[in-house]
Short mmCIF file of C-alpha atoms in Angstrom, two decimals:
data_model
loop_
_atom_site.label_atom_id
_atom_site.label_comp_id
_atom_site.label_asym_id
_atom_site.label_seq_id
_atom_site.Cartn_x
_atom_site.Cartn_y
_atom_site.Cartn_z
CA MET Z 1 104.00 148.70 116.57
CA LEU Z 2 107.04 147.04 114.77
CA ARG Z 3 110.75 148.91 114.97
CA SER Z 4 114.00 147.85 113.79
CA ALA Z 5 116.01 145.76 116.09
CA LYS Z 6 119.78 147.39 115.63
CA GLU Z 7 118.57 150.80 116.40
CA LEU Z 8 117.65 149.37 119.57
CA GLU Z 9 121.68 149.16 120.27
CA GLY Z 10 122.48 152.16 122.44
CA TYR Z 11 119.59 153.00 123.98
CA THR Z 12 119.80 153.96 127.95
CA VAL Z 13 118.47 151.10 130.45
CA THR Z 14 116.82 153.24 133.56
CA ALA Z 15 115.97 150.95 136.76
CA THR Z 16 113.52 152.35 139.45
CA ASP Z 17 116.44 154.27 141.57
CA GLY Z 18 118.45 155.41 138.17
CA ASP Z 19 119.91 154.45 135.09
CA ILE Z 20 122.26 151.63 135.21
CA GLY Z 21 123.69 150.92 131.43
CA THR Z 22 123.05 150.81 127.59
CA VAL Z 23 121.76 148.94 125.07
CA ARG Z 24 125.25 146.75 123.19
CA ASP Z 25 123.25 143.59 122.01
CA ILE Z 26 119.87 141.53 121.99
CA TYR Z 27 119.65 137.89 122.46
CA PHE Z 28 116.25 136.18 120.80
CA ASN Z 29 114.81 133.10 120.66
CA ASP Z 30 115.31 131.21 117.31
CA ALA Z 31 112.06 129.03 117.83
CA HIS Z 32 109.32 131.60 118.54
CA TRP Z 33 112.13 133.80 117.69
CA THR Z 34 111.20 136.56 120.08
CA ILE Z 35 113.44 138.35 122.13
CA ARG Z 36 114.09 137.09 125.27
CA TYR Z 37 116.93 139.80 127.01
CA LEU Z 38 118.63 142.70 126.20
CA ILE Z 39 122.14 142.77 126.94
CA VAL Z 40 123.51 145.54 129.10
CA ASP Z 41 126.73 147.64 129.64
CA THR Z 42 127.04 148.79 132.41
CA SER Z 43 129.83 150.74 131.97
CA GLY Z 44 130.30 154.30 133.28
CA PHE Z 45 126.84 154.09 135.42
CA TRP Z 46 128.49 151.42 137.76
CA GLN Z 47 131.45 151.64 139.79
CA GLU Z 48 132.27 147.78 139.15
CA ALA Z 49 131.22 147.80 134.97
CA HIS Z 50 129.60 144.43 133.48
CA GLN Z 51 127.03 143.56 131.40
CA VAL Z 52 123.91 142.31 132.70
CA LEU Z 53 120.59 140.61 131.42
CA ILE Z 54 117.22 141.91 131.22
CA SER Z 55 114.35 140.34 130.16
CA PRO Z 56 111.26 142.15 128.83
CA LEU Z 57 109.10 140.84 132.48
CA ALA Z 58 111.24 143.71 133.89
CA PHE Z 59 109.91 146.27 131.62
CA GLN Z 60 108.05 149.28 132.25
CA ASN Z 61 107.92 151.06 129.35
CA VAL Z 62 109.53 152.20 126.56
CA GLU Z 63 110.44 156.33 126.10
CA TRP Z 64 110.89 156.11 122.61
CA ALA Z 65 111.75 159.63 122.12
CA THR Z 66 114.69 159.48 125.04
CA GLN Z 67 115.25 156.67 123.46
CA ARG Z 68 115.20 155.09 127.28
CA PHE Z 69 113.59 151.15 128.54
CA HIS Z 70 111.96 152.11 132.38
CA LEU Z 71 111.97 148.85 134.13
CA SER Z 72 109.71 148.10 136.97
CA ILE Z 73 112.94 146.96 139.11
CA THR Z 74 115.70 148.42 141.25
CA GLY Z 75 118.96 148.92 140.34
CA GLU Z 76 120.47 147.02 142.88
CA ARG Z 77 118.57 143.79 142.16
CA VAL Z 78 120.28 144.00 138.98
CA LYS Z 79 123.66 144.26 139.76
CA ASN Z 80 123.00 140.95 142.84
CA SER Z 81 121.51 139.34 139.73
CA PRO Z 82 122.96 136.15 138.57
CA ARG Z 83 125.90 136.83 135.79
CA ALA Z 84 125.64 134.30 132.16
CA GLU Z 85 129.17 134.21 130.71
CA LEU Z 86 128.64 136.33 127.72
CA ASP Z 87 131.56 134.54 126.08
CA ARG Z 88 129.52 131.42 126.11
CA PRO Z 89 126.20 130.49 124.60
CA VAL Z 90 123.31 131.27 127.55
CA SER Z 91 122.49 127.89 129.37
CA LEU Z 92 118.95 126.80 130.16
CA GLN Z 93 120.59 125.72 133.73
CA PHE Z 94 121.13 129.66 133.92
CA GLU Z 95 118.43 130.83 132.44
CA GLN Z 96 116.30 129.22 135.12
CA THR Z 97 118.84 130.38 138.12
CA TYR Z 98 117.88 133.65 136.08
CA PHE Z 99 114.31 133.51 136.82
CA GLN Z 100 114.14 132.08 139.34
CA TYR Z 101 116.01 135.27 141.48
CA TYR Z 102 113.60 137.13 140.06
CA ASN Z 103 110.86 135.06 140.87
CA TRP Z 104 108.98 135.05 137.24
CA PRO Z 105 107.35 132.47 135.86
CA TYR Z 106 109.47 130.82 133.03
CA TYR Z 107 108.65 131.45 129.10
CA TRP Z 108 109.10 128.24 127.76
CA GLY Z 109 107.64 124.38 128.29
CA LYS Z 110 104.12 126.41 126.62
CA GLU Z 111 103.34 126.66 122.91
CA GLY Z 112 102.58 130.84 122.84
CA LEU Z 113 105.67 132.90 122.79
CA TRP Z 114 105.73 133.58 126.54
CA GLY Z 115 104.33 130.68 128.49
CA ASP Z 116 100.83 130.89 128.47
CA TRP Z 117 100.40 134.51 127.22
CA SER Z 118 100.84 136.25 124.07
CA ALA Z 119 102.71 139.15 126.23
CA PRO Z 120 105.09 139.68 128.49
CA LYS Z 121 103.29 141.80 130.97
CA GLU Z 122 100.82 139.27 130.91
CA LEU Z 123 102.96 136.28 131.54
CA ALA Z 124 104.75 138.67 135.05
CA GLN Z 125 101.03 140.24 135.81
CA GLY Z 126 99.16 137.00 135.42
CA ALA Z 127 100.64 134.04 136.36
CA TRP Z 128 103.45 135.41 139.29
CA VAL Z 129 103.86 132.72 141.46
CA THR Z 130 107.37 130.53 141.79
CA PRO Z 131 108.79 128.42 139.11
CA GLN Z 132 109.74 124.72 139.98
CA PRO Z 133 112.32 123.55 138.13
CA SER Z 134 111.58 122.32 134.28
CA GLN Z 135 110.74 119.15 133.28
CA ALA Z 136 109.45 120.29 129.58
CA LYS Z 137 111.25 119.93 126.70
CA TYR Z 138 112.92 123.11 126.03
CA ASP Z 139 114.95 123.85 122.67
CA HIS Z 140 117.38 125.99 123.52
CA HIS Z 141 118.96 128.35 120.99
CA LEU Z 142 119.32 131.50 121.80
CA ARG Z 143 121.00 133.53 119.14
CA SER Z 144 122.52 137.87 119.47
CA VAL Z 145 120.49 140.14 116.68
CA LYS Z 146 124.24 141.92 116.13
CA GLU Z 147 125.31 138.21 114.97
CA VAL Z 148 122.82 138.37 112.12
CA VAL Z 149 123.23 140.92 111.02
CA GLY Z 150 124.81 140.51 108.27
CA TYR Z 151 124.16 136.76 107.44
CA ARG Z 152 123.76 135.64 103.74
CA ILE Z 153 120.42 135.20 102.57
CA ALA Z 154 120.01 132.63 99.53
CA GLY Z 155 117.29 131.87 97.64
CA SER Z 156 116.45 128.34 95.97
CA ASP Z 157 118.31 129.19 93.02
CA GLU Z 158 120.98 131.72 93.73
CA GLU Z 159 122.15 134.30 96.69
CA ILE Z 160 120.06 136.97 97.15
CA GLY Z 161 121.76 139.47 99.47
CA HIS Z 162 122.26 139.20 103.02
CA VAL Z 163 120.37 140.85 106.60
CA GLN Z 164 119.90 144.26 107.09
CA ASP Z 165 118.26 144.19 110.27
CA LEU Z 166 115.51 142.54 112.33
CA ILE Z 167 112.40 144.06 112.96
CA VAL Z 168 110.42 143.67 115.70
CA ASP Z 169 107.14 144.40 117.61
CA ASP Z 170 107.40 146.65 120.61
CA GLN Z 171 104.48 145.12 122.53
CA THR Z 172 104.95 141.19 122.31
CA TRP Z 173 108.58 141.34 121.32
CA ALA Z 174 108.34 138.91 118.59
CA ILE Z 175 110.73 139.65 115.61
CA ARG Z 176 108.03 139.82 112.81
CA TYR Z 177 110.33 140.47 109.26
CA LEU Z 178 114.36 139.99 108.43
CA VAL Z 179 114.92 142.50 106.33
CA VAL Z 180 116.83 141.80 103.72
CA ASP Z 181 119.31 143.78 101.64
CA THR Z 182 118.98 143.27 98.00
CA THR Z 183 121.40 146.20 97.27
CA THR Z 184 124.07 143.53 95.43
CA TRP Z 185 121.41 142.40 93.07
CA TRP Z 186 118.93 145.44 92.82
CA SER Z 187 120.26 148.64 93.50
CA GLY Z 188 118.88 150.22 96.12
CA LYS Z 189 115.23 147.82 96.48
CA SER Z 190 115.02 145.90 100.83
CA VAL Z 191 111.94 143.43 101.11
CA LEU Z 192 110.76 141.70 104.07
CA MET Z 193 110.84 138.55 105.36
CA ALA Z 194 108.63 136.93 108.15
CA PRO Z 195 110.78 134.29 110.29
CA HIS Z 196 108.51 130.96 110.02
CA TRP Z 197 109.02 131.58 105.87
CA ILE Z 198 112.44 130.36 106.26
CA GLU Z 199 113.51 127.29 104.64
CA ARG Z 200 116.67 126.36 106.77
CA ILE Z 201 119.55 128.54 108.71
CA SER Z 202 122.32 127.23 108.60
CA TRP Z 203 124.90 128.80 111.51
CA GLU Z 204 127.84 127.26 110.44
CA GLU Z 205 127.79 129.09 107.33
CA LYS Z 206 126.21 132.58 108.38
CA THR Z 207 123.55 131.84 105.30
CA VAL Z 208 119.51 131.87 105.54
CA TYR Z 209 118.08 130.09 102.99
CA LEU Z 210 114.01 130.78 102.30
CA GLY Z 211 113.63 128.75 99.58
CA LEU Z 212 111.83 130.81 97.00
CA PRO Z 213 113.30 130.96 93.82
CA ARG Z 214 115.16 135.04 93.81
CA GLU Z 215 113.15 136.01 91.08
CA THR Z 216 110.23 136.27 93.54
CA ILE Z 217 112.06 138.19 96.39
CA LYS Z 218 112.53 140.36 93.74
CA ASN Z 219 108.73 141.15 92.54
CA ALA Z 220 108.17 141.50 96.33
CA PRO Z 221 106.41 144.62 97.96
CA GLN Z 222 109.14 146.57 98.29
CA TRP Z 223 109.87 148.35 101.64
CA GLN Z 224 112.04 151.12 102.06
CA PRO Z 225 114.47 151.20 105.14
CA GLY Z 226 113.17 153.38 107.94
CA SER Z 227 109.43 153.47 106.76
CA PRO Z 228 106.70 152.90 108.83
CA VAL Z 229 106.13 148.80 108.78
CA ASP Z 230 102.17 149.32 108.74
CA ARG Z 231 99.42 147.12 108.59
CA ASP Z 232 98.60 148.15 104.67
CA TYR Z 233 102.34 146.33 104.16
CA GLU Z 234 102.03 143.84 105.17
CA LEU Z 235 98.73 142.75 103.94
CA ARG Z 236 100.00 143.08 100.68
CA LEU Z 237 103.41 141.23 101.30
CA TYR Z 238 101.60 138.53 102.97
CA ASP Z 239 98.82 138.79 99.89
CA PHE Z 240 101.62 138.19 97.62
CA TYR Z 241 103.35 135.20 99.06
CA GLY Z 242 100.34 133.85 99.85
CA ARG Z 243 100.91 132.77 103.60
CA PRO Z 244 98.33 133.75 106.73
CA ALA Z 245 99.22 136.17 108.91
CA TYR Z 246 100.84 135.56 111.64
CA TRP Z 247 97.83 138.31 114.53
CA LEU Z 248 95.32 135.79 112.65
CA ASP Z 249 96.70 132.53 114.38
CA GLU Z 250 98.15 134.50 117.80
CA ASP Z 251 94.23 136.06 117.94
CA LYS Z 252 93.11 132.49 117.95
CA GLU Z 253 96.15 131.83 120.55
CA ALA Z 254 95.48 134.33 122.80
CA ARG Z 255 91.66 133.53 123.03
CA ARG Z 256 91.98 130.21 123.75
CA ASN Z 257 95.03 131.01 126.38
CA LEU Z 258 92.45 133.68 128.53
CA THR Z 259 89.41 130.43 128.50
CA ALA Z 260 92.14 127.89 130.28
CA ASN Z 261 93.55 130.30 132.72
CA LEU Z 262 89.86 131.84 133.07
CA GLY Z 263 88.71 128.31 133.65
CA SER Z 264 91.31 127.33 135.26
CA LYS Z 265 90.74 130.61 137.72
CA LYS Z 266 87.24 128.85 139.24
#
């Protein structure tokens, strides 16, 4: 199911032995546009308050009704985990240390969203081995959801609006859409844009360039914030822009990776 990334802020995070904190921010990779970490604030839960990173590989399930992430690891394990300096970019060296601490396989170095897999649970369960230092080239760019929300959106001719939210797949944790608030020009209208339709992003200018004229985006299927993003809407959206649907490519990739992994076990 597709959900608002902004609404995840404030969710309670529960380890196998009790609550450990609340979601303060979310980090995603701007190459695959996939959520890599929750930033969890432990203030009010632990005597020594600090912020910790939680990978989706640690998710056991999410209880949407009570706004709670349930983890498959203990609070003590989280408490002793490597700590990143979150006032600076999270380095690849830190990520390697973090994944080795939890004995998790790396998600990078492959073509899929999560290594050879399309979802973090598949990566964790399908290849639970001690990772080796990565020799693969990895374009390391982790971004904050809080940072990106509010970025300006520019068409090929003029500015259109700003990023209002990000829409996330709660199985793969891929970011499927940017919510574009166009109310500066068209009263009450929001539209969705897929990340791979973006021409480029200037992180210095805090601007997303779409490479499409404003009038084209104005005529796109409207989306009402708070309403579900269902497959019917997605089909209309992709048909309007004449783009191939992401799920077709991911289904092919998943079948190819499954065949490769089954073959390697023979």
